[in-house]
Amino acid sequence: MARRASVPSTASPVPVAAYMRMSTDMQQYSIHNQSVAINGYASDHSMDIVRVYRDDGRSGLTIERRPGLRALMDDITRGHPGFDGVLVLDVSRWGRFQNVDEAAFYEFLCWRRGVKVFYVAELFENDGSPFSMVFKGLKRAMAAEYSRELSVKTSAAHRHLAALGFRQGAIAGYGLRRLLISADGEPKMLLADGERKSLVTDRVILVPGPSEEVETVRWIFSQYLEGQTCTGIARLLNERGILSHRGKPWVYGTVNTILRGKKYVGSNVYCRFKKRLAGPLLRNPESEWVRKDGAYEPVVSLGTYKAVQVLRERRRERPSNEAIVQRARTLVTKEGRLNGPILDACPDVLSSHGIARRFGSLTELYRRVGYTPNRNPRYGFGRRFLTRWRQSLTGYAEEMLEDGGSKVSRSGWCLRIDGAWSLSFTVLHGARSGGTHSQQWFNHRQSEETDVVVFARMLLGAPVPLDYFILPRPLFPQWPKALYERNGPMLESCRYTSLAVLADLSHLFRKGVPWSG
């Protein structure tokens, strides 16, 4: 495509950044081709590229796995990035976001900081004119639709190959390996995790892995039938110095994955879950699964596998709260104490995570059992410190909003303002992350399900919060579990140094103007 005519200028070159992204769909979008087009545009328009951001082999559906775009947005939202514009090949390279408003949101963040986005290969100038706004919206919708159509076609192809018994996936799992075979079924080579076939006609099947791994898989099944729990098996494996297929210590989840994996009896099961584009991972009904029995050489016998599944089902039976409390009392009498590892090691009691979900916390179970744990004094101090600040901030917001003319009612930690929207506070405790010097702020308590949650970042013992992240539910379907020194552009755009914005927010609601972030 020919570039738009240049405008000669004797002024100093305008400093700009370049952003390039290539997924695996089309070679015409190679980084080299994008670089040629962007550099030509910069030369024709008296621009100087001072920084380059790249995302190689990255999908454009979300920003989460695009470090290049995240770094670009971080530099822009912090202010004074050192450039006045961003050159992108076209709208689809900016992203194929399924919600076209998300693409517009990131461009809006640039505009708000005085940085203009230039789409160098598009037929329209991104000048804010009605034509450019309409055409840009259409291009964003087309980019999103392309991804949807490609997803449907790819899914159908994968289901067809899975029904023939060919492996669809990049990881074989512990005790198994992926074998690349030719179109006529001849073995070619074993594939390492992350490696892909190079020929379209090649196929992949699973085969037993090294003998020591195969024996470990069989040992795991036998230990479970002898009464061991997943957590207990993981502990025994770690004591023997055996690592999982990812080279990490064993945990409950890695053992449980092996015990329920039908691939270990030679069956190929595909499409148990679905994840459309950037959507959530959802479980498919069993009627939609794709199965092929006898697709691979089994590692364990079908009889052993079925016996394990019967035992797993029996252990999954939900005991009543009274039964859990009684079993916990028995554990206290036997062990003299009660904690997460003791609960996890007992096959007759729910795991510590399951108990926390059932009762709300392990502390509630301890209360019902009548057990008082010996806690670290610093732990108690931290809990009291965060609770006091949560009370203080909630009370301050209540008074501030009432002084501003709002009618505020309180229920527990939730504030209801003018009968139109709800607000709550969550105080995050700052701590150093393991192995690094970066600061993290963890959310140890479940946040309220209000329309807006204010996350206040604190350091233990500090006189005031560092800042506030004022997050509206429409933009954050799931509240973050942790915040960092540097967060994504979406979170950073909601960060404030004071709570004064809450007064502005209540004023907008009283005027009937809905606020979306």
Coordinates of C-alpha atoms in Angstrom, one line a residue:
M1 CA 0.0 0.0 0.0
A2 CA 1.4 3.4 -0.9
R3 CA 2.1 5.8 1.9
R4 CA 0.2 9.0 2.2
A5 CA 1.9 12.1 0.8
S6 CA 4.5 13.7 3.0
V7 CA 4.4 17.2 4.3
P8 CA 7.8 18.9 3.9
S9 CA 8.9 20.7 7.0
T10 CA 12.0 22.5 8.2
A11 CA 11.1 22.1 11.9
S12 CA 13.0 19.7 14.2
P13 CA 11.9 16.1 13.8
V14 CA 9.0 15.0 16.1
P15 CA 10.1 12.4 18.6
V16 CA 7.9 9.3 18.3
A17 CA 7.8 5.7 19.5
A18 CA 7.2 2.6 17.3
Y19 CA 5.0 -0.3 18.4
M20 CA 5.1 -3.6 16.4
R21 CA 3.2 -6.8 17.1
M22 CA 3.3 -10.1 15.2
S23 CA 1.2 -13.2 16.1
T24 CA 1.4 -16.4 14.2
D25 CA -1.4 -15.9 11.8
M26 CA 0.1 -14.0 8.8
Q27 CA 3.6 -13.5 7.6
Q28 CA 2.8 -10.2 5.9
Y29 CA 2.6 -8.8 9.4
S30 CA 6.2 -9.8 10.2
I31 CA 8.2 -7.4 12.4
H32 CA 10.5 -6.6 9.5
N33 CA 7.7 -5.6 7.2
Q34 CA 6.1 -3.4 9.9
S35 CA 9.5 -1.8 10.6
V36 CA 10.0 -0.9 7.0
A37 CA 6.5 0.7 6.7
I38 CA 6.9 2.6 10.0
N39 CA 10.4 3.9 9.3
G40 CA 9.3 5.0 5.9
Y41 CA 6.3 6.9 7.4
A42 CA 8.5 8.5 10.0
S43 CA 11.0 9.6 7.3
D44 CA 8.2 11.1 5.1
H45 CA 6.6 13.0 8.0
S46 CA 9.8 14.4 9.7
M47 CA 9.6 12.1 12.7
D48 CA 12.4 10.6 14.7
I49 CA 11.8 7.2 16.2
V50 CA 13.4 7.4 19.7
R51 CA 12.0 4.1 21.2
V52 CA 10.7 0.8 19.8
Y53 CA 8.3 -1.5 21.6
R54 CA 7.7 -5.0 20.2
D55 CA 5.6 -8.1 20.9
D56 CA 6.8 -11.1 18.9
G57 CA 4.5 -14.0 18.6
R58 CA 1.8 -12.4 20.8
S59 CA -1.9 -12.6 20.4
G60 CA -3.7 -9.2 20.1
L61 CA -6.8 -10.4 22.1
T62 CA -5.6 -9.0 25.4
I63 CA -2.9 -6.8 26.9
E64 CA -2.0 -9.1 29.7
R65 CA 0.5 -11.2 27.7
R66 CA 1.9 -8.4 25.6
P67 CA 4.9 -7.0 27.5
G68 CA 5.7 -4.6 24.7
L69 CA 2.3 -2.8 24.8
R70 CA 2.2 -3.0 28.6
A71 CA 5.6 -1.3 28.8
L72 CA 4.5 1.3 26.2
M73 CA 1.3 2.1 28.3
D74 CA 3.3 2.2 31.5
D75 CA 5.7 4.7 30.1
I76 CA 2.9 6.9 28.8
T77 CA 0.7 6.8 31.9
R78 CA 3.6 7.7 34.2
G79 CA 4.0 10.9 32.2
H80 CA 6.9 12.5 30.2
P81 CA 7.7 9.4 28.1
G82 CA 10.1 11.3 25.8
F83 CA 8.0 11.1 22.7
D84 CA 4.9 12.8 21.3
G85 CA 3.4 10.0 19.2
V86 CA 3.2 6.3 18.6
L87 CA 3.5 4.8 15.1
V88 CA 1.6 1.5 14.5
L89 CA 1.2 -0.3 11.2
D90 CA -2.6 -0.5 11.4
V91 CA -5.6 -0.9 13.8
S92 CA -5.2 -4.7 14.0
R93 CA -1.6 -4.4 15.2
W94 CA -2.8 -2.2 18.0
G95 CA -5.0 -5.2 19.0
R96 CA -7.8 -7.5 18.1
F97 CA -9.6 -6.8 21.3
Q98 CA -13.0 -8.6 21.5
N99 CA -14.4 -5.5 23.2
V100 CA -13.6 -2.7 20.8
D101 CA -14.0 -0.2 23.6
E102 CA -10.8 -1.7 25.2
A103 CA -8.8 -0.7 22.1
A104 CA -10.3 2.7 22.3
F105 CA -9.5 2.9 26.1
Y106 CA -5.8 2.4 25.6
E107 CA -5.7 4.9 22.8
F108 CA -7.6 7.3 25.1
L109 CA -4.9 6.9 27.8
C110 CA -2.3 8.0 25.2
W111 CA -4.4 11.0 24.1
R112 CA -4.9 12.1 27.7
R113 CA -1.1 12.2 28.2
G114 CA -0.6 14.2 25.0
V115 CA 0.6 11.2 22.9
K116 CA -1.1 10.7 19.5
V117 CA -1.4 7.3 17.8
F118 CA -0.6 7.1 14.1
Y119 CA -1.8 4.2 12.0
V120 CA 0.7 4.4 9.2
A121 CA -0.9 1.9 6.7
E122 CA -4.5 2.9 7.1
L123 CA -6.3 5.0 4.5
F124 CA -7.6 7.5 7.1
E125 CA -5.8 10.1 9.2
N126 CA -6.3 9.5 12.9
D127 CA -7.2 13.2 13.4
G128 CA -10.4 12.9 15.4
S129 CA -12.6 13.8 12.5
P130 CA -16.1 12.1 12.2
F131 CA -14.9 10.1 9.3
S132 CA -11.8 8.8 11.1
M133 CA -13.8 7.9 14.2
V134 CA -16.3 5.9 12.2
F135 CA -13.8 4.2 10.1
K136 CA -11.5 3.4 13.0
G137 CA -14.4 1.9 14.9
L138 CA -15.3 -0.3 11.8
K139 CA -11.7 -1.4 11.6
R140 CA -11.6 -2.4 15.2
A141 CA -14.8 -4.4 14.8
M142 CA -13.3 -6.1 11.7
A143 CA -10.1 -7.0 13.6
A144 CA -12.2 -8.6 16.4
E145 CA -14.4 -10.5 14.0
Y146 CA -11.3 -11.9 12.2
S147 CA -10.2 -13.5 15.5
R148 CA -13.6 -14.9 16.2
E149 CA -13.9 -16.6 12.7
L150 CA -10.3 -17.9 13.0
S151 CA -11.1 -19.4 16.4
V152 CA -14.2 -21.3 15.1
K153 CA -12.2 -22.8 12.2
T154 CA -9.2 -23.7 14.4
S155 CA -11.5 -25.4 17.0
A156 CA -13.3 -27.5 14.4
A157 CA -9.9 -28.7 13.0
H158 CA -8.6 -29.6 16.5
R159 CA -11.8 -31.6 17.3
H160 CA -11.5 -33.6 14.1
L161 CA -7.9 -34.5 14.8
A162 CA -8.6 -35.4 18.4
A163 CA -11.4 -37.7 17.3
L164 CA -8.8 -39.6 15.2
G165 CA -6.6 -40.0 18.3
F166 CA -4.0 -37.4 17.7
R167 CA -2.7 -35.2 20.5
Q168 CA -3.8 -31.6 20.7
G169 CA -1.6 -29.7 23.1
A170 CA 1.9 -28.7 23.8
I171 CA 2.6 -30.6 27.1
A172 CA 2.4 -34.3 27.5
G173 CA 2.6 -34.5 31.3
Y174 CA 4.7 -36.5 33.7
G175 CA 5.5 -40.0 32.5
L176 CA 4.5 -39.3 28.9
R177 CA 6.2 -37.9 25.8
R178 CA 4.9 -36.4 22.5
L179 CA 6.0 -38.4 19.5
L180 CA 5.9 -36.7 16.1
I181 CA 4.8 -39.0 13.3
S182 CA 4.6 -38.5 9.5
A183 CA 1.4 -38.6 7.5
D184 CA 1.8 -42.4 6.9
G185 CA 2.3 -43.1 10.6
E186 CA 6.1 -43.4 10.7
P187 CA 7.8 -42.1 13.9
K188 CA 10.0 -39.1 13.4
M189 CA 11.2 -37.6 16.7
L190 CA 10.2 -36.8 20.3
L191 CA 9.0 -33.3 20.9
A192 CA 10.1 -31.3 23.9
D193 CA 7.6 -29.1 25.8
G194 CA 6.9 -26.1 23.7
E195 CA 8.1 -27.6 20.4
R196 CA 5.8 -27.8 17.5
K197 CA 5.5 -29.7 14.3
S198 CA 7.0 -28.1 11.2
L199 CA 4.9 -29.8 8.6
V200 CA 1.1 -29.4 8.3
T201 CA 0.7 -33.1 7.4
D202 CA 2.6 -34.4 10.5
R203 CA 0.7 -35.6 13.6
V204 CA 1.5 -36.0 17.3
I205 CA 0.6 -38.9 19.6
L206 CA 1.5 -39.7 23.2
V207 CA 4.0 -42.5 24.2
P208 CA 5.3 -43.7 27.6
G209 CA 8.2 -41.6 28.8
P210 CA 11.4 -42.7 30.6
S211 CA 11.0 -45.9 32.6
E212 CA 11.7 -44.1 36.0
E213 CA 8.8 -41.7 35.3
V214 CA 6.5 -44.5 34.2
E215 CA 7.2 -46.4 37.5
T216 CA 6.6 -43.2 39.5
V217 CA 3.2 -42.8 37.8
R218 CA 2.3 -46.4 38.7
W219 CA 3.5 -45.8 42.2
I220 CA 1.3 -42.8 42.6
F221 CA -1.8 -44.8 41.6
S222 CA -0.9 -47.6 44.0
Q223 CA -0.2 -45.2 46.9
Y224 CA -3.6 -43.6 46.4
L225 CA -5.3 -47.0 46.5
E226 CA -3.5 -47.8 49.7
G227 CA -5.0 -44.8 51.4
Q228 CA -2.6 -41.9 50.8
T229 CA -4.0 -38.5 49.9
C230 CA -2.8 -36.3 47.0
T231 CA -1.0 -34.0 49.5
G232 CA 0.6 -37.0 51.3
I233 CA 1.8 -38.4 48.0
A234 CA 3.2 -35.0 47.0
R235 CA 5.1 -34.8 50.3
L236 CA 6.6 -38.3 49.8
L237 CA 7.7 -37.5 46.2
N238 CA 9.4 -34.3 47.4
E239 CA 11.1 -36.2 50.2
R240 CA 12.5 -38.6 47.6
G241 CA 13.8 -35.7 45.6
I242 CA 11.6 -36.4 42.6
L243 CA 10.5 -33.3 40.6
S244 CA 7.4 -32.9 38.5
H245 CA 7.4 -32.6 34.7
R246 CA 7.9 -28.9 35.1
G247 CA 11.0 -29.4 37.2
K248 CA 9.2 -28.1 40.4
P249 CA 8.2 -29.8 43.7
W250 CA 5.0 -31.7 43.8
V251 CA 1.8 -30.2 45.2
Y252 CA -1.8 -31.5 45.6
G253 CA -2.8 -30.3 42.1
T254 CA 0.0 -32.1 40.1
V255 CA -0.7 -35.4 41.8
N256 CA -4.5 -35.0 41.3
T257 CA -4.0 -34.2 37.6
I258 CA -2.2 -37.5 37.2
L259 CA -4.8 -39.5 39.1
R260 CA -7.7 -38.2 36.9
G261 CA -5.8 -38.2 33.6
K262 CA -7.4 -40.7 31.1
K263 CA -4.3 -40.3 28.9
Y264 CA -2.5 -42.7 31.3
V265 CA -4.8 -45.5 30.2
G266 CA -4.3 -44.6 26.5
S267 CA -7.5 -42.6 26.0
N268 CA -7.4 -39.3 24.1
V269 CA -9.9 -36.8 25.6
Y270 CA -10.2 -33.4 24.2
C271 CA -12.5 -30.3 24.6
R272 CA -13.2 -30.9 28.3
F273 CA -12.9 -27.2 28.7
K274 CA -13.4 -24.3 26.4
K275 CA -11.8 -20.8 26.3
R276 CA -13.1 -18.7 23.5
L277 CA -10.6 -16.1 22.6
A278 CA -9.8 -14.0 25.7
G279 CA -12.8 -15.2 27.6
P280 CA -12.8 -17.3 30.9
L281 CA -12.0 -21.0 31.0
L282 CA -15.3 -22.9 31.2
R283 CA -16.0 -26.6 31.6
N284 CA -17.9 -28.2 28.7
P285 CA -20.7 -30.7 29.4
E286 CA -19.5 -34.3 29.0
S287 CA -21.7 -34.7 25.9
E288 CA -19.4 -32.2 24.1
W289 CA -16.1 -34.0 24.9
V290 CA -14.1 -35.6 22.1
R291 CA -12.9 -39.1 23.0
K292 CA -10.8 -41.8 21.4
D293 CA -10.1 -44.8 23.5
G294 CA -7.0 -46.9 22.7
A295 CA -5.3 -44.0 21.1
Y296 CA -2.0 -44.5 23.0
E297 CA -0.1 -47.2 24.8
P298 CA -1.3 -47.2 28.4
V299 CA 0.9 -46.5 31.4
V300 CA -1.5 -48.0 34.0
S301 CA -4.2 -50.6 33.6
L302 CA -7.8 -49.7 33.1
G303 CA -8.8 -51.6 36.2
T304 CA -6.4 -49.6 38.4
Y305 CA -7.6 -46.4 36.9
K306 CA -11.3 -47.2 37.5
A307 CA -10.5 -48.2 41.1
V308 CA -8.8 -44.9 41.7
Q309 CA -11.8 -43.0 40.2
V310 CA -14.2 -44.8 42.5
L311 CA -12.1 -44.0 45.5
R312 CA -11.7 -40.3 44.4
E313 CA -15.5 -40.0 44.1
R314 CA -16.0 -41.5 47.5
R315 CA -13.5 -39.0 49.0
R316 CA -15.3 -36.2 47.3
E317 CA -18.5 -36.8 49.2
R318 CA -19.3 -33.6 51.1
P319 CA -19.3 -34.1 54.8
S320 CA -21.5 -31.9 56.9
N321 CA -20.1 -29.0 58.9
E322 CA -20.8 -30.9 62.1
A323 CA -18.8 -33.9 60.8
I324 CA -15.9 -31.7 59.8
V325 CA -15.8 -30.0 63.3
Q326 CA -15.9 -33.4 65.0
R327 CA -13.1 -34.8 62.9
A328 CA -11.1 -31.6 63.6
R329 CA -11.6 -32.1 67.4
T330 CA -10.3 -35.7 67.0
L331 CA -7.2 -34.3 65.2
V332 CA -6.6 -31.8 68.0
T333 CA -6.7 -34.6 70.6
K334 CA -4.4 -36.8 68.6
E335 CA -1.9 -34.1 67.4
G336 CA -2.1 -31.6 70.2
R337 CA -2.5 -28.8 67.7
L338 CA -4.3 -27.9 64.4
N339 CA -3.0 -26.2 61.3
G340 CA -3.2 -26.4 57.5
P341 CA -0.6 -29.1 56.9
I342 CA -2.2 -31.4 59.6
L343 CA -5.7 -31.0 58.0
D344 CA -4.3 -31.6 54.5
A345 CA -2.6 -34.9 55.6
C346 CA -5.8 -36.3 57.1
P347 CA -7.9 -38.2 54.4
D348 CA -11.1 -38.0 56.5
V349 CA -11.1 -34.1 56.6
L350 CA -11.5 -31.6 53.8
S351 CA -8.3 -29.9 52.7
S352 CA -7.4 -26.6 54.4
H353 CA -8.4 -24.8 51.2
G354 CA -11.8 -26.6 51.2
I355 CA -12.3 -25.8 54.9
A356 CA -11.5 -22.1 54.3
R357 CA -14.1 -22.0 51.5
R358 CA -16.7 -23.9 53.6
F359 CA -16.4 -21.9 56.8
G360 CA -14.9 -18.6 55.4
S361 CA -11.5 -19.2 57.1
L362 CA -9.6 -21.6 59.2
T363 CA -10.0 -19.3 62.1
E364 CA -13.8 -20.0 62.1
L365 CA -13.1 -23.7 62.2
Y366 CA -10.8 -23.2 65.1
R367 CA -13.5 -21.2 66.9
R368 CA -16.1 -24.0 66.5
V369 CA -13.6 -26.7 67.6
G370 CA -12.7 -24.6 70.6
Y371 CA -9.0 -24.5 69.6
T372 CA -6.9 -21.4 70.1
P373 CA -3.7 -21.4 67.9
N374 CA -0.4 -20.0 69.1
R375 CA 0.0 -17.2 66.6
N376 CA 3.0 -15.0 66.0
P377 CA 2.5 -11.7 67.8
R378 CA 3.4 -9.8 64.7
Y379 CA 0.6 -11.5 62.8
G380 CA -2.0 -10.3 65.3
F381 CA -0.5 -6.8 65.2
G382 CA -0.8 -6.8 61.4
R383 CA -4.4 -7.9 61.5
R384 CA -5.4 -5.2 64.0
F385 CA -3.4 -2.5 62.1
L386 CA -5.2 -3.3 58.9
T387 CA -8.6 -3.5 60.6
R388 CA -8.1 -0.1 62.3
W389 CA -7.2 1.5 59.0
R390 CA -10.2 0.0 57.3
Q391 CA -12.5 1.3 60.0
S392 CA -10.8 4.7 59.8
L393 CA -11.1 5.0 56.0
T394 CA -14.7 3.8 56.0
G395 CA -15.7 6.4 58.7
Y396 CA -13.8 9.2 56.9
A397 CA -15.5 8.5 53.6
E398 CA -18.9 8.3 55.3
E399 CA -18.4 11.8 56.9
M400 CA -16.8 13.3 53.7
L401 CA -19.7 12.2 51.5
E402 CA -22.4 13.4 53.9
D403 CA -20.6 16.8 54.2
G404 CA -20.8 17.0 50.4
G405 CA -24.5 16.6 50.4
S406 CA -24.9 12.8 49.9
K407 CA -27.2 10.6 51.9
V408 CA -25.1 7.7 53.2
S409 CA -26.2 4.5 54.9
R410 CA -23.8 1.9 56.3
S411 CA -24.1 -1.9 56.7
G412 CA -21.0 -3.5 58.0
W413 CA -18.1 -2.5 55.8
C414 CA -20.4 -1.3 52.9
L415 CA -21.6 2.3 52.3
R416 CA -24.7 3.0 50.3
I417 CA -24.6 6.5 48.8
D418 CA -27.8 8.2 47.7
G419 CA -29.4 4.8 47.2
A420 CA -27.6 4.7 43.8
W421 CA -24.2 3.1 44.4
S422 CA -22.2 1.2 47.0
L423 CA -18.7 1.7 48.2
S424 CA -16.2 -0.3 50.4
F425 CA -12.6 -0.2 51.4
T426 CA -9.9 -2.9 51.4
V427 CA -6.6 -2.2 53.0
L428 CA -3.6 -4.0 51.4
H429 CA -0.6 -5.1 53.4
G430 CA 2.8 -4.4 51.7
A431 CA 5.5 -7.0 51.7
R432 CA 8.6 -7.9 49.8
S433 CA 8.2 -10.7 47.2
G434 CA 10.2 -13.8 47.5
G435 CA 13.6 -13.7 45.8
T436 CA 13.3 -10.1 44.6
H437 CA 13.5 -6.6 46.0
S438 CA 10.1 -5.5 44.5
Q439 CA 7.2 -4.5 46.8
Q440 CA 3.9 -6.3 46.7
W441 CA 0.6 -5.4 48.4
F442 CA -1.5 -8.5 49.1
N443 CA -5.3 -8.7 49.6
H444 CA -5.6 -11.2 52.5
R445 CA -9.3 -10.7 52.9
Q446 CA -12.2 -11.1 50.6
S447 CA -13.3 -7.7 49.2
E448 CA -17.0 -6.6 49.5
E449 CA -19.2 -7.0 46.4
T450 CA -19.9 -3.3 46.1
D451 CA -20.1 -1.1 43.0
V452 CA -16.8 0.5 43.9
V453 CA -13.9 -0.8 46.0
V454 CA -11.1 1.4 47.2
F455 CA -7.9 -0.5 47.6
A456 CA -5.6 1.4 50.0
R457 CA -1.9 0.4 49.9
M458 CA -0.2 0.4 53.3
L459 CA 3.1 -0.5 54.8
L460 CA 2.8 -2.1 58.2
G461 CA 3.1 0.7 60.9
A462 CA 3.0 3.5 58.3
P463 CA 1.1 6.7 59.4
V464 CA -0.8 7.1 56.2
P465 CA -1.7 5.0 53.1
L466 CA 0.6 5.4 50.1
D467 CA -2.2 5.8 47.6
Y468 CA -5.7 4.5 46.6
F469 CA -6.9 2.4 43.7
I470 CA -10.5 3.3 43.2
L471 CA -11.9 0.4 41.1
P472 CA -15.4 0.3 39.6
R473 CA -17.0 -3.1 39.2
P474 CA -17.8 -2.6 35.4
L475 CA -14.1 -2.4 34.7
F476 CA -13.0 -5.1 37.1
P477 CA -15.3 -8.2 37.1
Q478 CA -12.7 -9.8 39.5
W479 CA -10.9 -7.7 42.1
P480 CA -7.1 -8.0 42.0
K481 CA -5.5 -10.3 44.6
A482 CA -2.3 -8.2 44.7
L483 CA -0.9 -4.8 43.6
Y484 CA 2.7 -4.0 42.7
E485 CA 5.0 -1.0 42.4
R486 CA 4.2 -1.0 38.7
N487 CA 0.8 -2.2 37.6
G488 CA -0.9 -2.5 34.2
P489 CA -2.3 0.7 32.5
M490 CA -5.9 -0.2 33.5
L491 CA -5.0 -0.3 37.2
E492 CA -2.7 2.7 37.1
S493 CA -5.4 4.8 35.5
C494 CA -7.5 4.2 38.6
R495 CA -4.8 5.2 41.1
Y496 CA -5.2 8.4 43.2
T497 CA -3.2 10.1 45.9
S498 CA -6.3 11.1 47.9
L499 CA -9.9 10.2 48.4
A500 CA -11.2 13.6 47.1
V501 CA -12.3 11.9 43.9
L502 CA -15.0 10.1 45.8
A503 CA -16.7 13.5 46.4
D504 CA -16.6 14.1 42.7
L505 CA -18.0 10.7 42.0
S506 CA -21.0 11.2 44.4
H507 CA -21.6 14.6 42.8
L508 CA -21.8 13.0 39.3
F509 CA -24.3 10.4 40.6
R510 CA -26.5 13.1 42.2
K511 CA -26.6 14.9 38.8
G512 CA -27.6 11.6 37.2
V513 CA -24.4 11.1 35.3
P514 CA -23.3 7.4 35.5
W515 CA -19.6 6.8 36.1
S516 CA -17.7 4.0 34.4
G517 CA -14.1 4.7 35.5

